[in-house]
Short mmCIF file of C-alpha atoms in Angstrom, two decimals:
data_model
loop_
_atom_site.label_atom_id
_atom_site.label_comp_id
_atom_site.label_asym_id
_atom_site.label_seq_id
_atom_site.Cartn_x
_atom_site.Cartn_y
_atom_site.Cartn_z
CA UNK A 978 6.29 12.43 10.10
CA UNK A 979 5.80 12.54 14.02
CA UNK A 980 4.12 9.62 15.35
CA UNK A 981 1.84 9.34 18.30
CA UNK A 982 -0.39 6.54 19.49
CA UNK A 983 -3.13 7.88 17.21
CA UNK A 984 -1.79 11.13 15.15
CA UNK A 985 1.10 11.62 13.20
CA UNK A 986 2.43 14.42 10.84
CA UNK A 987 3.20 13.92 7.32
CA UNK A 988 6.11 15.92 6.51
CA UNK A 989 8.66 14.49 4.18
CA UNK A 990 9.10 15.89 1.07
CA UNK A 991 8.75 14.05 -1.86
CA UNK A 992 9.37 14.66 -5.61
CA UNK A 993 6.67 16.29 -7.36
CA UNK A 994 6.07 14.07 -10.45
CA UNK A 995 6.76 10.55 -8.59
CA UNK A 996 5.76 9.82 -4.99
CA UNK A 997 2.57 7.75 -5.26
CA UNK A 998 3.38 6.47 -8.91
CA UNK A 999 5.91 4.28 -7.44
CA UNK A 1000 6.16 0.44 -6.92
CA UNK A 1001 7.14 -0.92 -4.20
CA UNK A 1002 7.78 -4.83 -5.11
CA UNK A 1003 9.96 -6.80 -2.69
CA UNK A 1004 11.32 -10.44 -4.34
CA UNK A 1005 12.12 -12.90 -1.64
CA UNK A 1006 15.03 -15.03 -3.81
CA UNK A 1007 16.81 -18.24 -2.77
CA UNK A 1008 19.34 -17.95 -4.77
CA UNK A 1009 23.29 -18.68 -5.36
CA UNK A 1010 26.80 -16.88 -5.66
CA UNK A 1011 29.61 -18.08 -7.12
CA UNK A 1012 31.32 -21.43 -6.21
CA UNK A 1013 34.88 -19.95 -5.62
CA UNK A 1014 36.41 -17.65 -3.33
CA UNK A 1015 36.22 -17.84 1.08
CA UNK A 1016 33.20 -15.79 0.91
CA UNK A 1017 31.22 -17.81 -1.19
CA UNK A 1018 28.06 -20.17 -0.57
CA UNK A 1019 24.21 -20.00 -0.44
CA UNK A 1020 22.24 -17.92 0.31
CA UNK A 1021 18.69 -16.29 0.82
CA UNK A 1022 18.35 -13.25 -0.84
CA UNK A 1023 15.33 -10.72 0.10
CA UNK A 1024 14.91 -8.77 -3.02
CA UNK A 1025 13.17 -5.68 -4.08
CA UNK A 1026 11.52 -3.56 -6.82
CA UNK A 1027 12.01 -0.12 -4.91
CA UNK A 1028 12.11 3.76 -5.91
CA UNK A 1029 14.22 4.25 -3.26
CA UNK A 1030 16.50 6.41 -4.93
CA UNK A 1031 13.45 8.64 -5.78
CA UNK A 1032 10.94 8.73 -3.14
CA UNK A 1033 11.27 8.97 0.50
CA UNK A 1034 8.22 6.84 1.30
CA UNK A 1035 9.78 3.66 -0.58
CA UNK A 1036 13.08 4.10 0.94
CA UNK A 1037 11.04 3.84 4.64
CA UNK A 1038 9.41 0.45 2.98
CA UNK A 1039 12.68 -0.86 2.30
CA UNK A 1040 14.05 0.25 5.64
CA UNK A 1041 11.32 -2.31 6.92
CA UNK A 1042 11.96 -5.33 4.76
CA UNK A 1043 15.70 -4.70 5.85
CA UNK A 1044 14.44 -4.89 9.33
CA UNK A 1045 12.71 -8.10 8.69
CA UNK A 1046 15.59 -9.78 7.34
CA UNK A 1047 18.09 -8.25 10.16
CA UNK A 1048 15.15 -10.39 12.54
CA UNK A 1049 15.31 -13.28 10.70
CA UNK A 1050 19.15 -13.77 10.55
CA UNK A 1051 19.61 -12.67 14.49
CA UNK A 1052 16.98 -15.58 15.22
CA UNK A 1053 19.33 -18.08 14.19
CA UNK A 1054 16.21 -19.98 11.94
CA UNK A 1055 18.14 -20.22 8.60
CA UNK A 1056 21.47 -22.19 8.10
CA UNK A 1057 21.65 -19.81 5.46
CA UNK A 1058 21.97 -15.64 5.98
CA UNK A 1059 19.79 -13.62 4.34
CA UNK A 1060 20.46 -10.37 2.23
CA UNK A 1061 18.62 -7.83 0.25
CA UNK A 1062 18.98 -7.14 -3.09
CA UNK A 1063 16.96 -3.95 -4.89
CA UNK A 1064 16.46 -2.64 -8.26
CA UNK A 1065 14.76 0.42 -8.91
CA UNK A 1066 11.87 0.89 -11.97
CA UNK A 1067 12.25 4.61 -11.77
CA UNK A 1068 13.20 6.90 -15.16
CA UNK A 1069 13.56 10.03 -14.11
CA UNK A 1070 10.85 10.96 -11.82
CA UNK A 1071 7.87 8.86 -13.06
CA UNK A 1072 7.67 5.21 -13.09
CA UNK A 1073 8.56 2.90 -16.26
CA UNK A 1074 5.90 0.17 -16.99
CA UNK A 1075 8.83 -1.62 -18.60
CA UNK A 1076 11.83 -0.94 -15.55
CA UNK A 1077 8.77 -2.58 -13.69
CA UNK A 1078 8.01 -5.60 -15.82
CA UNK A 1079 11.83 -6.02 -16.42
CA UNK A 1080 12.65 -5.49 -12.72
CA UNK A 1081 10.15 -8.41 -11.85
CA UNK A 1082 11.54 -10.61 -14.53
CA UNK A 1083 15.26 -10.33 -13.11
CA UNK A 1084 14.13 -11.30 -9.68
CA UNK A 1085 11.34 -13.78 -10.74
CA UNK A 1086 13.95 -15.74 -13.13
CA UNK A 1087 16.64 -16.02 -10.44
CA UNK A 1088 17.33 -19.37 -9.54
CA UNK A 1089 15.48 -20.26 -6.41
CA UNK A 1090 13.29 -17.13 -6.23
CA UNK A 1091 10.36 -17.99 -3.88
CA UNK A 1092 8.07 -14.94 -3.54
CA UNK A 1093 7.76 -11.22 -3.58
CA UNK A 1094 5.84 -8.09 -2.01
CA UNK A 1095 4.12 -5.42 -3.94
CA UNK A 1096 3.25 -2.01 -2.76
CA UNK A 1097 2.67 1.58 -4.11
CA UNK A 1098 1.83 0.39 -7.26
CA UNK A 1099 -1.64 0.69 -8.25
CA UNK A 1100 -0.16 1.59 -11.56
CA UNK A 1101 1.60 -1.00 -11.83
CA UNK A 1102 -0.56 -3.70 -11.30
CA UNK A 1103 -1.25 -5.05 -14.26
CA UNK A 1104 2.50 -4.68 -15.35
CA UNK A 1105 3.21 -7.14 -12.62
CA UNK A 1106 0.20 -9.09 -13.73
CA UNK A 1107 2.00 -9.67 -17.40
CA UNK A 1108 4.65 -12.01 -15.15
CA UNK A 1109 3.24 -13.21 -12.83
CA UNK A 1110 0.03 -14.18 -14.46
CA UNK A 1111 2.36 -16.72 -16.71
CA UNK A 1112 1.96 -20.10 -15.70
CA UNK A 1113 5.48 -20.47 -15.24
CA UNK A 1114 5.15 -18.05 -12.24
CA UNK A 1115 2.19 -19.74 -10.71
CA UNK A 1116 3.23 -20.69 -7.60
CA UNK A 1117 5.25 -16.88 -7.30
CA UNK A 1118 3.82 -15.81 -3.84
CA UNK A 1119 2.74 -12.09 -4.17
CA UNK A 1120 2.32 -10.17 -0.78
CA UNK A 1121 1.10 -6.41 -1.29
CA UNK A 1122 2.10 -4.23 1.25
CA UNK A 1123 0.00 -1.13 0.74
CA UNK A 1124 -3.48 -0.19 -0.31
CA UNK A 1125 -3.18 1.21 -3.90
CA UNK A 1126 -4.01 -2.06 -5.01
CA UNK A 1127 -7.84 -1.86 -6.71
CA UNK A 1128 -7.38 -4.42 -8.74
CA UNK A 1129 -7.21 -6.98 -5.66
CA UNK A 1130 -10.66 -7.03 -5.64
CA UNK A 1131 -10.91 -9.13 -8.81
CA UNK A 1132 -9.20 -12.25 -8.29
CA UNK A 1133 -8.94 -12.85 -12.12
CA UNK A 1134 -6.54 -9.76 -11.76
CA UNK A 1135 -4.16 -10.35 -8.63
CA UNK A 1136 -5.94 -13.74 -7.04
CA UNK A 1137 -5.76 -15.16 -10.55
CA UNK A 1138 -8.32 -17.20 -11.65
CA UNK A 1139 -6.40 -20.44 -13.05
CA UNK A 1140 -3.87 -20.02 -10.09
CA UNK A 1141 -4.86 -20.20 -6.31
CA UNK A 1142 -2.65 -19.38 -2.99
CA UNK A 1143 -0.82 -16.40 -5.34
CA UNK A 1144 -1.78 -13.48 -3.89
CA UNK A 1145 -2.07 -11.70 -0.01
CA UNK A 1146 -1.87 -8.43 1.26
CA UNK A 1147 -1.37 -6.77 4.26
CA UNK A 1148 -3.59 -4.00 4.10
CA UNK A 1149 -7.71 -3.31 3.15
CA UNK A 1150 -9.16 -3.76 -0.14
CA UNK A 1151 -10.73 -1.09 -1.78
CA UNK A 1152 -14.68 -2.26 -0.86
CA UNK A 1153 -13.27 -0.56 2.68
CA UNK A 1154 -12.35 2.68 1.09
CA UNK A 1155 -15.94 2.90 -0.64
CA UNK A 1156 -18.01 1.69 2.45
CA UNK A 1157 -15.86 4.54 4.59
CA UNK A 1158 -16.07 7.27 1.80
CA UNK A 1159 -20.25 6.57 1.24
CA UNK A 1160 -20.73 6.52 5.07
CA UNK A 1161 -18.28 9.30 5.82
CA UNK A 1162 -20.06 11.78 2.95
CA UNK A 1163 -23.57 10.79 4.46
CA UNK A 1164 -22.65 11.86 8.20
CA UNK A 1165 -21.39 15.01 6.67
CA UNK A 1166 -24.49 15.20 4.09
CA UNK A 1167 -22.17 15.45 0.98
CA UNK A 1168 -24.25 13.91 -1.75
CA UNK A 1169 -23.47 15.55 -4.75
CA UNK A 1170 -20.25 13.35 -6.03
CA UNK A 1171 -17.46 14.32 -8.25
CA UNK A 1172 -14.90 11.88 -9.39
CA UNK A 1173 -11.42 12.70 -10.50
CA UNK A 1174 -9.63 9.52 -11.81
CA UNK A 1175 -6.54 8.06 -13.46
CA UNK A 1176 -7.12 7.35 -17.30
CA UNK A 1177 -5.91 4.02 -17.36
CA UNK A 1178 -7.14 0.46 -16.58
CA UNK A 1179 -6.45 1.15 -12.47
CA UNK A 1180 -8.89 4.34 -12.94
CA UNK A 1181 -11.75 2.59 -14.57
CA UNK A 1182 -11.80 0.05 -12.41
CA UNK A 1183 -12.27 3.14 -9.23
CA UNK A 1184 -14.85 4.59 -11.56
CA UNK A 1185 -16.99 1.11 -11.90
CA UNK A 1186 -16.65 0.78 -8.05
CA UNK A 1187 -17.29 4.44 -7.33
CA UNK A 1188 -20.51 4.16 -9.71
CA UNK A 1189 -21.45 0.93 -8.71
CA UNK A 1190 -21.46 2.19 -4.83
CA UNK A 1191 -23.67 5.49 -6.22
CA UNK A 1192 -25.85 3.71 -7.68
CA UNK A 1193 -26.79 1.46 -4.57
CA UNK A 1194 -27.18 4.35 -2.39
CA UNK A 1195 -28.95 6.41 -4.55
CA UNK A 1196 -31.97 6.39 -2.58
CA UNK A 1197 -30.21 7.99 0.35
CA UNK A 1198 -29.65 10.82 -2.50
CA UNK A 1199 -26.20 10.13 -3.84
CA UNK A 1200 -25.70 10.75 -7.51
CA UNK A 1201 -22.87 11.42 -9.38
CA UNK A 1202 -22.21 15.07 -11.08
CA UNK A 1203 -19.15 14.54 -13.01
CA UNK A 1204 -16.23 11.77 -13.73
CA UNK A 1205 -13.01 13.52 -15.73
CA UNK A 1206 -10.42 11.38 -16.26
CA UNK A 1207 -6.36 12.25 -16.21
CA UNK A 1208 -3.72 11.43 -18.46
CA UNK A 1209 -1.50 9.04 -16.26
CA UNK A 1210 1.61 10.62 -17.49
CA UNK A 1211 3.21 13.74 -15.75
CA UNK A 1212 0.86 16.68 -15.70
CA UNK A 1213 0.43 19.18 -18.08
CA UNK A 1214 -1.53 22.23 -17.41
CA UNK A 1215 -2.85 22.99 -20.80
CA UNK A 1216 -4.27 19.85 -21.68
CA UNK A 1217 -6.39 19.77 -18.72
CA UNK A 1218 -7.54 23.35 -18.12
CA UNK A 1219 -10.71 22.96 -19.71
CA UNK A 1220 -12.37 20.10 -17.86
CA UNK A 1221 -11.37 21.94 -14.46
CA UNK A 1222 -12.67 25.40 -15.33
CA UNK A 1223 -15.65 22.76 -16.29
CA UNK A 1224 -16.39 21.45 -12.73
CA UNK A 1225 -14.86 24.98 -11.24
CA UNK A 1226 -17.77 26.72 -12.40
CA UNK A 1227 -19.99 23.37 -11.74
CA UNK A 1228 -19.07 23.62 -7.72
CA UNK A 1229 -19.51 27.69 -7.60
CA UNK A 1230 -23.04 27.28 -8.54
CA UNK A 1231 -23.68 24.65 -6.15
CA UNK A 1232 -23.58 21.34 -7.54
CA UNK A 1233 -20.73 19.84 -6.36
CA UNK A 1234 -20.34 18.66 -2.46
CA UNK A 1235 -17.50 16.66 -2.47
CA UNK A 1236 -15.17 15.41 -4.95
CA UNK A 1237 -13.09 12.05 -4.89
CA UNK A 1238 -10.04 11.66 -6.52
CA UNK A 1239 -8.29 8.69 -7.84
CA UNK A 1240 -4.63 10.11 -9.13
CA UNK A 1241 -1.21 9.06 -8.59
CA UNK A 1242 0.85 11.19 -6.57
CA UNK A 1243 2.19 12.62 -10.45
CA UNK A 1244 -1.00 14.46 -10.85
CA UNK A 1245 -2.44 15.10 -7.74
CA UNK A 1246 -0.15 18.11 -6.23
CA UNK A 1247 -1.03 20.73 -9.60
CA UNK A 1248 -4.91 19.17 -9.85
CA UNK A 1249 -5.25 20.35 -6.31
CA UNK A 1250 -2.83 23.85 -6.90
CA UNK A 1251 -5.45 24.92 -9.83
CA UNK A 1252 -8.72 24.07 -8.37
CA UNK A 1253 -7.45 25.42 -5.24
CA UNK A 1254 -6.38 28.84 -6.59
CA UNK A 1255 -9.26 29.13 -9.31
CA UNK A 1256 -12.33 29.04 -6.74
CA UNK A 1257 -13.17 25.66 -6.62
CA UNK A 1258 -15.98 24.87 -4.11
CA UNK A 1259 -16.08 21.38 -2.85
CA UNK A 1260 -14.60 19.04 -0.08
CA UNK A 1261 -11.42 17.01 -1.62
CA UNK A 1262 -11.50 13.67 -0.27
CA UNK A 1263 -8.26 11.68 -1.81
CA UNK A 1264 -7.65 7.96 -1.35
CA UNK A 1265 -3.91 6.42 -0.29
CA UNK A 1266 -2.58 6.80 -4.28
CA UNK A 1267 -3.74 10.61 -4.42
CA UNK A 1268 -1.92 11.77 -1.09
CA UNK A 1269 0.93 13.09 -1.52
CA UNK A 1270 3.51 14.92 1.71
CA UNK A 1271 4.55 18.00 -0.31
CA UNK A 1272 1.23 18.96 -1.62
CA UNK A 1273 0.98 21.62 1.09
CA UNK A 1274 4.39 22.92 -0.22
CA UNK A 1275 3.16 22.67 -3.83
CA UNK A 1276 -0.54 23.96 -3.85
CA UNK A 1277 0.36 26.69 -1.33
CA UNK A 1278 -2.87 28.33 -1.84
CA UNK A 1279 -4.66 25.81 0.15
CA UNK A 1280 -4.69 27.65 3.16
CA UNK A 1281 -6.73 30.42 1.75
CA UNK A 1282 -8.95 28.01 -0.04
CA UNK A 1283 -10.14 26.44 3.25
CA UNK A 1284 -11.31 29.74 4.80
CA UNK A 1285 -14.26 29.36 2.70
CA UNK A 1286 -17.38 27.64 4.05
CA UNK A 1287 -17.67 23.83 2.91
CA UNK A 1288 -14.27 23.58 1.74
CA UNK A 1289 -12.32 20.61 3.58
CA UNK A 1290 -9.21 18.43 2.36
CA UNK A 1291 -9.33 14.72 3.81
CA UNK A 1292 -7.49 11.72 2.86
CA UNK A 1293 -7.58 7.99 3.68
CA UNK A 1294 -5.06 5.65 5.08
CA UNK A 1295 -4.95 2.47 6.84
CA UNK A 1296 -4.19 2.61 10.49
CA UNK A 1297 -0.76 0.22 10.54
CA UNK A 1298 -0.11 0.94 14.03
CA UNK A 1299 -3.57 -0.03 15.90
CA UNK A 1300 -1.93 -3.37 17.09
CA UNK A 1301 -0.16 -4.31 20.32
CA UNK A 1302 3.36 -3.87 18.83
CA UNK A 1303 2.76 -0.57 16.69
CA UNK A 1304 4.15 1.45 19.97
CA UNK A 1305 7.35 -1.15 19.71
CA UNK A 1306 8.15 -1.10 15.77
CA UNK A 1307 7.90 3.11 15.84
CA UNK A 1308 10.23 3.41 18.51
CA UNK A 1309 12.60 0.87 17.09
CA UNK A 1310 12.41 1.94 13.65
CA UNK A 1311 13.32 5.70 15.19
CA UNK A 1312 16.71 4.49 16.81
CA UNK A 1313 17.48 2.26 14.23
CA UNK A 1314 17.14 4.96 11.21
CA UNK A 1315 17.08 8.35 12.74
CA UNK A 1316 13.61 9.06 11.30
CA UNK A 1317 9.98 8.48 11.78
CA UNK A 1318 8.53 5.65 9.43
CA UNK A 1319 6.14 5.97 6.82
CA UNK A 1320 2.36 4.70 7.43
CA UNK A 1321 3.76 1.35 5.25
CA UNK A 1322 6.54 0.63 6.86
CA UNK A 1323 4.91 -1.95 9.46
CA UNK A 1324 3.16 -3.75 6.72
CA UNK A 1325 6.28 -3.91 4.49
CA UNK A 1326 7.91 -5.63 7.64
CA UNK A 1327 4.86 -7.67 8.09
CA UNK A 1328 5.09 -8.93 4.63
CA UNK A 1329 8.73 -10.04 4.86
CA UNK A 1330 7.72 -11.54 8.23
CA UNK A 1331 5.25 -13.41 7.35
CA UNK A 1332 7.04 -14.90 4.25
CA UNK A 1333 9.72 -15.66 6.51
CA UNK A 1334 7.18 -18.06 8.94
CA UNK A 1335 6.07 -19.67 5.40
CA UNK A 1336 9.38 -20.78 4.72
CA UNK A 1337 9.82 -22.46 8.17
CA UNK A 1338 6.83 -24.04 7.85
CA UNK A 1339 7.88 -25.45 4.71
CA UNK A 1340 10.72 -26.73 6.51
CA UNK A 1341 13.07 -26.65 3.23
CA UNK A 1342 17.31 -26.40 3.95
CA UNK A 1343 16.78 -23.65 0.86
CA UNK A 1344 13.05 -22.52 0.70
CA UNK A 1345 11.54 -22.94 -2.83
CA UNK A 1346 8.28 -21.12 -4.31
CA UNK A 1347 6.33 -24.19 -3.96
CA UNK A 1348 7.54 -24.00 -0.08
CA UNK A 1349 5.59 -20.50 0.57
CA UNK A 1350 3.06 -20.95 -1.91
CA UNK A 1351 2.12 -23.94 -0.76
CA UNK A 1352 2.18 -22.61 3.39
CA UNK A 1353 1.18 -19.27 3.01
CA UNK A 1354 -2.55 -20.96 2.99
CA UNK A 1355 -1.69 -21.57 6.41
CA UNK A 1356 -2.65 -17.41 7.48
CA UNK A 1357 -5.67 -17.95 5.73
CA UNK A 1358 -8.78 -17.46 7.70
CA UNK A 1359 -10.08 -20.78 6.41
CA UNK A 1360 -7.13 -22.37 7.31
CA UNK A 1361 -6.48 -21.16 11.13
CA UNK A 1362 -6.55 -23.70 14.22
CA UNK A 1363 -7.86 -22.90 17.83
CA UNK A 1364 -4.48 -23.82 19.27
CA UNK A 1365 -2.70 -21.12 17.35
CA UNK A 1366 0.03 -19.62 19.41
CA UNK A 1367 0.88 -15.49 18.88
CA UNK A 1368 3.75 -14.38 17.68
CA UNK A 1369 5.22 -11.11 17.88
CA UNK A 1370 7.82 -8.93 16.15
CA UNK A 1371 11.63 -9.23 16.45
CA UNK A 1372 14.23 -11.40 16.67
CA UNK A 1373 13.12 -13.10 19.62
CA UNK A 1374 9.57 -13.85 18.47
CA UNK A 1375 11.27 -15.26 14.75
CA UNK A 1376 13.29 -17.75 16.86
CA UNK A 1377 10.29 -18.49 18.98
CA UNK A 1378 8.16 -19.11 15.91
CA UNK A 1379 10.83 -21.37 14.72
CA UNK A 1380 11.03 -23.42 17.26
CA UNK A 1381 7.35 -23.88 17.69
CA UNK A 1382 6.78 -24.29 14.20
CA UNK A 1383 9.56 -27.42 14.50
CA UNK A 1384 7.61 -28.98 17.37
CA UNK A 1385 4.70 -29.21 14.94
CA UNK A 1386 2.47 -26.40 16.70
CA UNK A 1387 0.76 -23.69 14.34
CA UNK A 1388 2.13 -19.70 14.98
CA UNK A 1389 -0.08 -16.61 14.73
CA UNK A 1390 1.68 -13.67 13.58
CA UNK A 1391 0.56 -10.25 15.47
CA UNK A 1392 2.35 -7.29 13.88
CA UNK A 1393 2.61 -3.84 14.39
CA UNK A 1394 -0.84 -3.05 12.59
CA UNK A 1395 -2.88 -6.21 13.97
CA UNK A 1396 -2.97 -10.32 13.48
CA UNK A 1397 -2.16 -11.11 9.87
CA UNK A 1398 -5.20 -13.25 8.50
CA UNK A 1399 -6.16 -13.12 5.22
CA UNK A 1400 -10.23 -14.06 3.27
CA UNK A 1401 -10.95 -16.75 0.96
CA UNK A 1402 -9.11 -14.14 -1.43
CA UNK A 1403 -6.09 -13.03 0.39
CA UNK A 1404 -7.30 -9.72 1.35
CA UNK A 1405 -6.71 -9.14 5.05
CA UNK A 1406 -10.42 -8.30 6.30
CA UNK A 1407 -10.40 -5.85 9.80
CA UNK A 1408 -8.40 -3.58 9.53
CA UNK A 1409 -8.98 0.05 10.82
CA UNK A 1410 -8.72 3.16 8.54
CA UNK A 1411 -7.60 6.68 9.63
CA UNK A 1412 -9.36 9.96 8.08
CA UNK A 1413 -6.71 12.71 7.88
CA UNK A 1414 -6.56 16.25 7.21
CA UNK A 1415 -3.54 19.47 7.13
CA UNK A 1416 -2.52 20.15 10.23
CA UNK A 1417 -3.40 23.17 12.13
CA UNK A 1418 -0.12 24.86 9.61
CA UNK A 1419 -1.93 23.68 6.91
CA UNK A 1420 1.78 22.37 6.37
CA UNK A 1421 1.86 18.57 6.69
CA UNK A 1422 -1.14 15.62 7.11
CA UNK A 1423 -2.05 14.40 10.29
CA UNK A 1424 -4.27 12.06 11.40
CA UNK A 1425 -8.16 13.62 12.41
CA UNK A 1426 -9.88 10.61 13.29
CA UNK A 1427 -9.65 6.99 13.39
CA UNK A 1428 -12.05 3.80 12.40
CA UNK A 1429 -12.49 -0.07 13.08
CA UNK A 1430 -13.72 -2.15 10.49
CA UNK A 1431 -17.69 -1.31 11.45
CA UNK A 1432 -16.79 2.23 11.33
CA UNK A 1433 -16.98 2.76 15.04
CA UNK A 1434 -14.40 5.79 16.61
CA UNK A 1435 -11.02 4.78 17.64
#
């Protein structure tokens, strides 16, 4: 990817069957090593539930968790140093609903562990859920650091119900993915909606949304033409071929203007390749679990396929470096790993961060889960106080936090994609969203346009 202040390239390439089906869970864990030995004593350990051996995306994540943590232990805030542990759920080149459930288990049974982050992992979701639901894991902070999370939107799901103060994330919910996609399709007079979704819990939920959303604007003219639903395994050609010769020969004759879909990253690339080289005629609008980098490389016949009147490619992604420090974290991320970040990288930081400014607030020699759970409250919107003081990213800005925090005064944390503030349900609200589309190659994404919250031009 090649940042600039409001375009970048998507260019990495990423295995076929796994890039978007990945989780991205990051443990913070207060835990300790052995009691013998000159190297030995407490410790905070930073964990994670990565596919970073995998997938190039979740290896940039953990690059920014690792940069939180180098922050927090050049600021001097902790008596005690802080590390990183990972595990990985991956088997093969898909995810494994059990690697993830046992992966959170190991970190969430570790003495001391205090909280974790969740990202990439839509599919995952309820897997997590099947922990961290159990009452034992109540006060388990959960901070998600990307948007594949639909099931946010129900706190019985990820808010939990019976358990309050559990869950935050970093990015928007999916409410801001439907209001874009139902505005964007009007402006560009695309009424006739297809829906290509994952078969599993994750998918149903998109298609009660998506039809929902339909069914309120259907007196602007929006209706609904088709909703096929996908194994979530890897894809196999034959069991699918019918359904898509189905809505192949639905869009040559007319009836199809644009078509969302709702995959993971393991079916996306070879839905796309057959529709693309079989005639399909509709715009492809993909949310943040569909998009994959090496789709270009994979459904090469793209190219072709958009020389023909009314057929466009778009995807959706949050903007994560709109705020006053994006310029800042790119630049340092660069010389620091010799690469350009992914669009999650900032909010992976961001998450780490502001876990880190919940444990000084809790004030603990060894921060504890009741520590965060009980301070993380404190970046509510509910919660915030007009004599707030900003903070900033870096090792500098941790210390200052620190020591403001000690004097009793209340920290703000700006990041690289805005001021972290979460709802009444831990869902940050206002945050911008960025449309994007192949480059002029057709080779790699790159950002086309970019939104606020009320959908005004960047």
């Amino acid at each position: 990817m090649a940042f600039q202040r409001r375009s970048f390239t998507r260019g990495d390439k990423m295995k076929r069957y796994f890039t978007g089906a990945l989780v991205l869970t990051c443990v913070v864990l207060a835990a300790s090593c052995g009691s013998s030995g000159a190297d030995s004593g407490r410790k905070i350990v930073l964990g994670g539930l990565f596919a970073d051996d995998v997938d190039p995306l979740s290896r940039k994540e953990l690059y920014g968790v690792r940069m939180a943590v180098e922050d927090m232990n050049a600021s001097g805030a902790f008596s005690l140093p802080v590390e990183v542990a990972t595990r990985s759920p991956a088997l093969g080149d898909v995810i494994d609903q059990q690697r993830v459930k046992d992966g959170v288990l190991e970190l969430a049974d570790v003495e001391g562990a205090v909280a974790f982050v969740s990202g990439h992992g839509g599919e995952s979701s309820f897997t997590q859920n099947d922990v961290t639901n159990q009452q034992q894991y109540s006060n388990f902070v959960r901070c998600a650091n990307t948007a594949n999370e639909p099931t946010s939107n129900l706190p019985g799901f990820d808010a939990r119900a019976d358990y309050t103060d559990t869950f935050y994330r970093t990015v928007v919910d999916w409410s801001y993915h439907l209001d874009f996609g139902a505005w964007f399709f009007e402006q560009k007079q695309l009424f006739k909606i297809g829906l290509i979704r994952i078969d599993d819990q994750v998918g149903f939920l998109a298609m009660q949304y998506i039809r929902q959303k339909i069914e309120e604007l259907s007196y602007k003219g929006f209706e609904l033409v088709f909703d096929k639903a996908v194994s979530p395994g890897a894809f196999v050609l034959e069991d699918n071929r019918q359904w898509m010769d189905e809505i192949i020969t639905l869009s040559q004759e007319g009836n199809v203007d644009v078509t969302v879909i709702v995959t993971f990253q393991a079916q996306t690339n070879d839905i796309i390749k057959y529709l693309t080289e079989n005639g399909f005629r509709s715009v492809l609008f993909l949310n943040t679990s569909s998009t994959t980098t090496d789709l270009f490389t994979i459904a090469t016949g793209i190219p072709n396929w958009l020389q023909t009147a009314g057929n466009e490619i778009y995807s959706l992604n949050p903007d994560n470096y709109h705020g006053p420090y994006g310029e800042q974290f790119l630049e340092r991320f660069r010389q620091e790993f010799g690469e350009e970040p992914s669009p999650y990288s900032a909010t992976a930081y961001e998450c780490a961060f502001t876990l880190g400014l919940a444990m000084l607030y809790a004030g603990e020699p060894e921060p504890t889960r009741d520590g965060v759970w009980q301070n993380m409250k404190k970046f509510k919107e509910s919660e915030r106080t007009q004599d707030e003081v900003d903070v900033g990213i870096g090792a500098d800005e941790f210390a200052r936090a620190a020591q403001l925090i000690g004097e009793g005064k209340r920290v703000n944390f700006l990041g690289s994609s805005g001021r972290i503030i979460f709802d009444e349900n831990g869902d940050r609200p206002n945050q911008g969203m960025c449309l994007y589309g192949p480059n002029s190659s057709v080779t790699a994404w790159e950002i086309k346009e970019c939104y606020d919250e009320n959908l005004q031009r960047l």
